[in-house]
C-alpha positions as a LaTeX table, in Angstrom:
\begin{tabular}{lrrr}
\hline
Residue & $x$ (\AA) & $y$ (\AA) & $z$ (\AA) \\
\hline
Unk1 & 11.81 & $-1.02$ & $-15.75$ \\
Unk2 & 11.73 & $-4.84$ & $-15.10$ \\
Unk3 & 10.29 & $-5.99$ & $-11.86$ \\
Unk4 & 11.56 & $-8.85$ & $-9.98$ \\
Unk5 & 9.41 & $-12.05$ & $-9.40$ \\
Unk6 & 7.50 & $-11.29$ & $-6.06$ \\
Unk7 & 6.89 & $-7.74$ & $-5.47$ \\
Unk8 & 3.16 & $-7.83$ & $-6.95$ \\
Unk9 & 0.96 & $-10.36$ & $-6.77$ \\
Unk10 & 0.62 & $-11.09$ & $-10.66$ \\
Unk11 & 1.84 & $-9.51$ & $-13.70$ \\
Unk12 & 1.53 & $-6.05$ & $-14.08$ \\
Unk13 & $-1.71$ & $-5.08$ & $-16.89$ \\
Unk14 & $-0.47$ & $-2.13$ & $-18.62$ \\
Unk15 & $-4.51$ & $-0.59$ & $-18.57$ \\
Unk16 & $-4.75$ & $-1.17$ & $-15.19$ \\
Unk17 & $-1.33$ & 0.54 & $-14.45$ \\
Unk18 & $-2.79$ & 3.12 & $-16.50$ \\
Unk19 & $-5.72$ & 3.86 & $-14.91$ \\
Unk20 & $-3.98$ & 4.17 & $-11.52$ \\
Unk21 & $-1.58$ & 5.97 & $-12.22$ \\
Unk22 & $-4.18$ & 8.71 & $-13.85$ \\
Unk23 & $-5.85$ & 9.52 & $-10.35$ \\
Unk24 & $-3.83$ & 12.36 & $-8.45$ \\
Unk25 & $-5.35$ & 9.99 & $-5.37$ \\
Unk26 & $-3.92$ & 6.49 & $-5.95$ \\
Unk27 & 0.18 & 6.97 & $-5.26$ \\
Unk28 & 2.73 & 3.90 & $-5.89$ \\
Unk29 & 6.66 & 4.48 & $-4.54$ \\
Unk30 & 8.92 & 1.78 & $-5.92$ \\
Unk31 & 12.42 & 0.61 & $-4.93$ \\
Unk32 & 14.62 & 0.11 & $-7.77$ \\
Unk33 & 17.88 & $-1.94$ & $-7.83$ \\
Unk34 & 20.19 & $-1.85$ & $-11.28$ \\
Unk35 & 16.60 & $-0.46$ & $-13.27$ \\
Unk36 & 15.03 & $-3.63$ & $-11.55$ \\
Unk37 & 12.01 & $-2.75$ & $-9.32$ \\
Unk38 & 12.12 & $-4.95$ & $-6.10$ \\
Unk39 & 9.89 & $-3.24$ & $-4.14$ \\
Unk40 & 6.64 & $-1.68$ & $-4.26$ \\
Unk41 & 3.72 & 0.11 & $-1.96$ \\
Unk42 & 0.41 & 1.87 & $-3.17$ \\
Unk43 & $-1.96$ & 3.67 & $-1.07$ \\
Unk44 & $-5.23$ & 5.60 & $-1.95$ \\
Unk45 & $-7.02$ & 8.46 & $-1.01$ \\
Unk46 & $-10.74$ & 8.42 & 0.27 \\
Unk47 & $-13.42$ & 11.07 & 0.97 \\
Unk48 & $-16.03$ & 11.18 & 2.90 \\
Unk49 & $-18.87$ & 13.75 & 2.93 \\
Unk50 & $-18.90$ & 14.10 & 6.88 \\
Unk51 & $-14.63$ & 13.70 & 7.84 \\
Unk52 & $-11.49$ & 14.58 & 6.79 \\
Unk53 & $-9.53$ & 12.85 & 3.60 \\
Unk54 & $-8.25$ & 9.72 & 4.84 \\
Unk55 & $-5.29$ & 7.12 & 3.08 \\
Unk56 & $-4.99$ & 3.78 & 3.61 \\
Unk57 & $-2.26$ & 1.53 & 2.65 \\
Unk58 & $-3.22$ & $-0.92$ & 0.29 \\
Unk59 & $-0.08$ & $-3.09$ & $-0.55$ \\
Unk60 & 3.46 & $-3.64$ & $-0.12$ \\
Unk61 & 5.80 & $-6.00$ & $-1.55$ \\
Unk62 & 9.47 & $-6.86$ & $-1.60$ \\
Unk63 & 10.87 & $-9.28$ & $-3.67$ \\
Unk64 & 11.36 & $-12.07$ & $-1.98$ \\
Unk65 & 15.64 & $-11.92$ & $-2.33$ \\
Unk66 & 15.37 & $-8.79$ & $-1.32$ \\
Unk67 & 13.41 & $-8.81$ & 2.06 \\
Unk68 & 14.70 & $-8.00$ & 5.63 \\
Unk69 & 17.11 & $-4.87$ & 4.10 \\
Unk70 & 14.45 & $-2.32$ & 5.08 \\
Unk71 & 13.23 & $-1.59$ & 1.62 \\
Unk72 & 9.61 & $-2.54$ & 3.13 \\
Unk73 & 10.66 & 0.30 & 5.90 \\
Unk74 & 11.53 & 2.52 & 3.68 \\
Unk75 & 8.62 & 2.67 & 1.13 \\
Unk76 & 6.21 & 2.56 & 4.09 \\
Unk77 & 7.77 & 6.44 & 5.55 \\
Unk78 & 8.09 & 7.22 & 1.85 \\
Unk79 & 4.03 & 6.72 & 1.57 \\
Unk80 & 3.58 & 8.14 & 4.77 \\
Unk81 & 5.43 & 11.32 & 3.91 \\
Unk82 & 3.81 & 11.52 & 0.47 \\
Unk83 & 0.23 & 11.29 & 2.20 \\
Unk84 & 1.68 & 13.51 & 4.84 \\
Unk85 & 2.64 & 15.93 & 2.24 \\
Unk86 & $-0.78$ & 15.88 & 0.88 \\
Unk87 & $-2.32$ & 17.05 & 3.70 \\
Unk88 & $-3.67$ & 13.37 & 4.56 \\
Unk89 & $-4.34$ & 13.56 & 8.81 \\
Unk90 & $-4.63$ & 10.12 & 9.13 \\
Unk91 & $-3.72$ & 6.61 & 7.14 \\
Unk92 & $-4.38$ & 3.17 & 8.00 \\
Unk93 & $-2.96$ & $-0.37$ & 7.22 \\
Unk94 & $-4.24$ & $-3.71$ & 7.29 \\
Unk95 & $-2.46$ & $-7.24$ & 7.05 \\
Unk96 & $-3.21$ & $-10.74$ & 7.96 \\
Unk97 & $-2.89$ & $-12.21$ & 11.69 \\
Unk98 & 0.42 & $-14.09$ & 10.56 \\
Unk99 & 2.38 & $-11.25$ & 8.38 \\
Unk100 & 5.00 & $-10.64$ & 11.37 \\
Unk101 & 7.32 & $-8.64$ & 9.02 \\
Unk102 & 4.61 & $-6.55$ & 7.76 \\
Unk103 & 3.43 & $-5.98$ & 11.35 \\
Unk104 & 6.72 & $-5.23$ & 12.81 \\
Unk105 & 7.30 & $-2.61$ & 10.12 \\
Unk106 & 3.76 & $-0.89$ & 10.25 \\
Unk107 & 3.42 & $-1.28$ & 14.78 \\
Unk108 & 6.99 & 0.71 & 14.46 \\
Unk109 & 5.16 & 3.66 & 12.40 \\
Unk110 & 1.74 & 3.75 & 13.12 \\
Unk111 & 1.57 & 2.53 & 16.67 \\
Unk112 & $-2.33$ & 2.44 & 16.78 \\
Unk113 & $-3.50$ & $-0.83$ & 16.41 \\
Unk114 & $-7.48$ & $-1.74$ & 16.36 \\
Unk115 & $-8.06$ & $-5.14$ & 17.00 \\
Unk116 & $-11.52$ & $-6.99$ & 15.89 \\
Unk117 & $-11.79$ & $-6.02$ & 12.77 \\
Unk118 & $-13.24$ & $-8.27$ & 10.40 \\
Unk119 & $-13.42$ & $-8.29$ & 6.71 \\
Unk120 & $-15.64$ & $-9.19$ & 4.31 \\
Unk121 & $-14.89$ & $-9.37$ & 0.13 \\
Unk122 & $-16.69$ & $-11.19$ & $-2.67$ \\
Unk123 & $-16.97$ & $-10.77$ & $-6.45$ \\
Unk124 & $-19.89$ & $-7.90$ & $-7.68$ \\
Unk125 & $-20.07$ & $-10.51$ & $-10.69$ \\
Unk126 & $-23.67$ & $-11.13$ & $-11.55$ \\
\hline
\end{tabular}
């Protein structure tokens, strides 16, 4: 299938597709218009050796022409039933301050929200 200019980030790597689509713990649901995917949203599994598997949701993304049709919706319960379906108790979601779509669609679904979180990333590069 094609995908439509928006729904990831970059291009799609073939090895890296590969490799997550290998683990029986990373899931992707797409949404697929004419053979064209215009949406998209992963989640992974996690274990811990002291709790109970947990999911978060790692990304979703709607083609920009295709946003505010409730695609986003809809691949968000999809996830959540998959996880569900899994036997997954609990899932979590993060976005930035200013996504109000993203927000709106997640507050409707998982009505917990824990505020003062903060994040930290950086390359492992040496």
């Amino acid at each position: 299938s094609r995908v439509a200019d928006g729904v990831f980030d970059r291009a799609i790597r073939p090895d890296m597709l590969r490799r997550f689509l290998v683990h029986p713990e990373h899931h992707m649901a797409v949404a697929l218009e004419g053979g064209v995917v215009v949406g998209m949203c992963t989640a992974n599994e996690y274990l811990h050796p002291d709790k109970d598997v947990q999911a978060w949701i790692n990304e979703l993304g709607v083609a920009p022409t295709h946003r505010r049709r409730g695609i986003g919706r809809a691949l968000v319960v999809a996830m959540l039933d998959r996880l569900r379906g899994r036997g997954v108790p609990r899932v979590w979601i993060a976005t930035e301050h200013d996504n109000g779509p993203a927000r709106a669609i997640y507050r409707s679904l998982l009505p917990e929200v824990t505020e003062g979180i903060v994040m930290y990333e950086g390359g492992l590069a040496r």
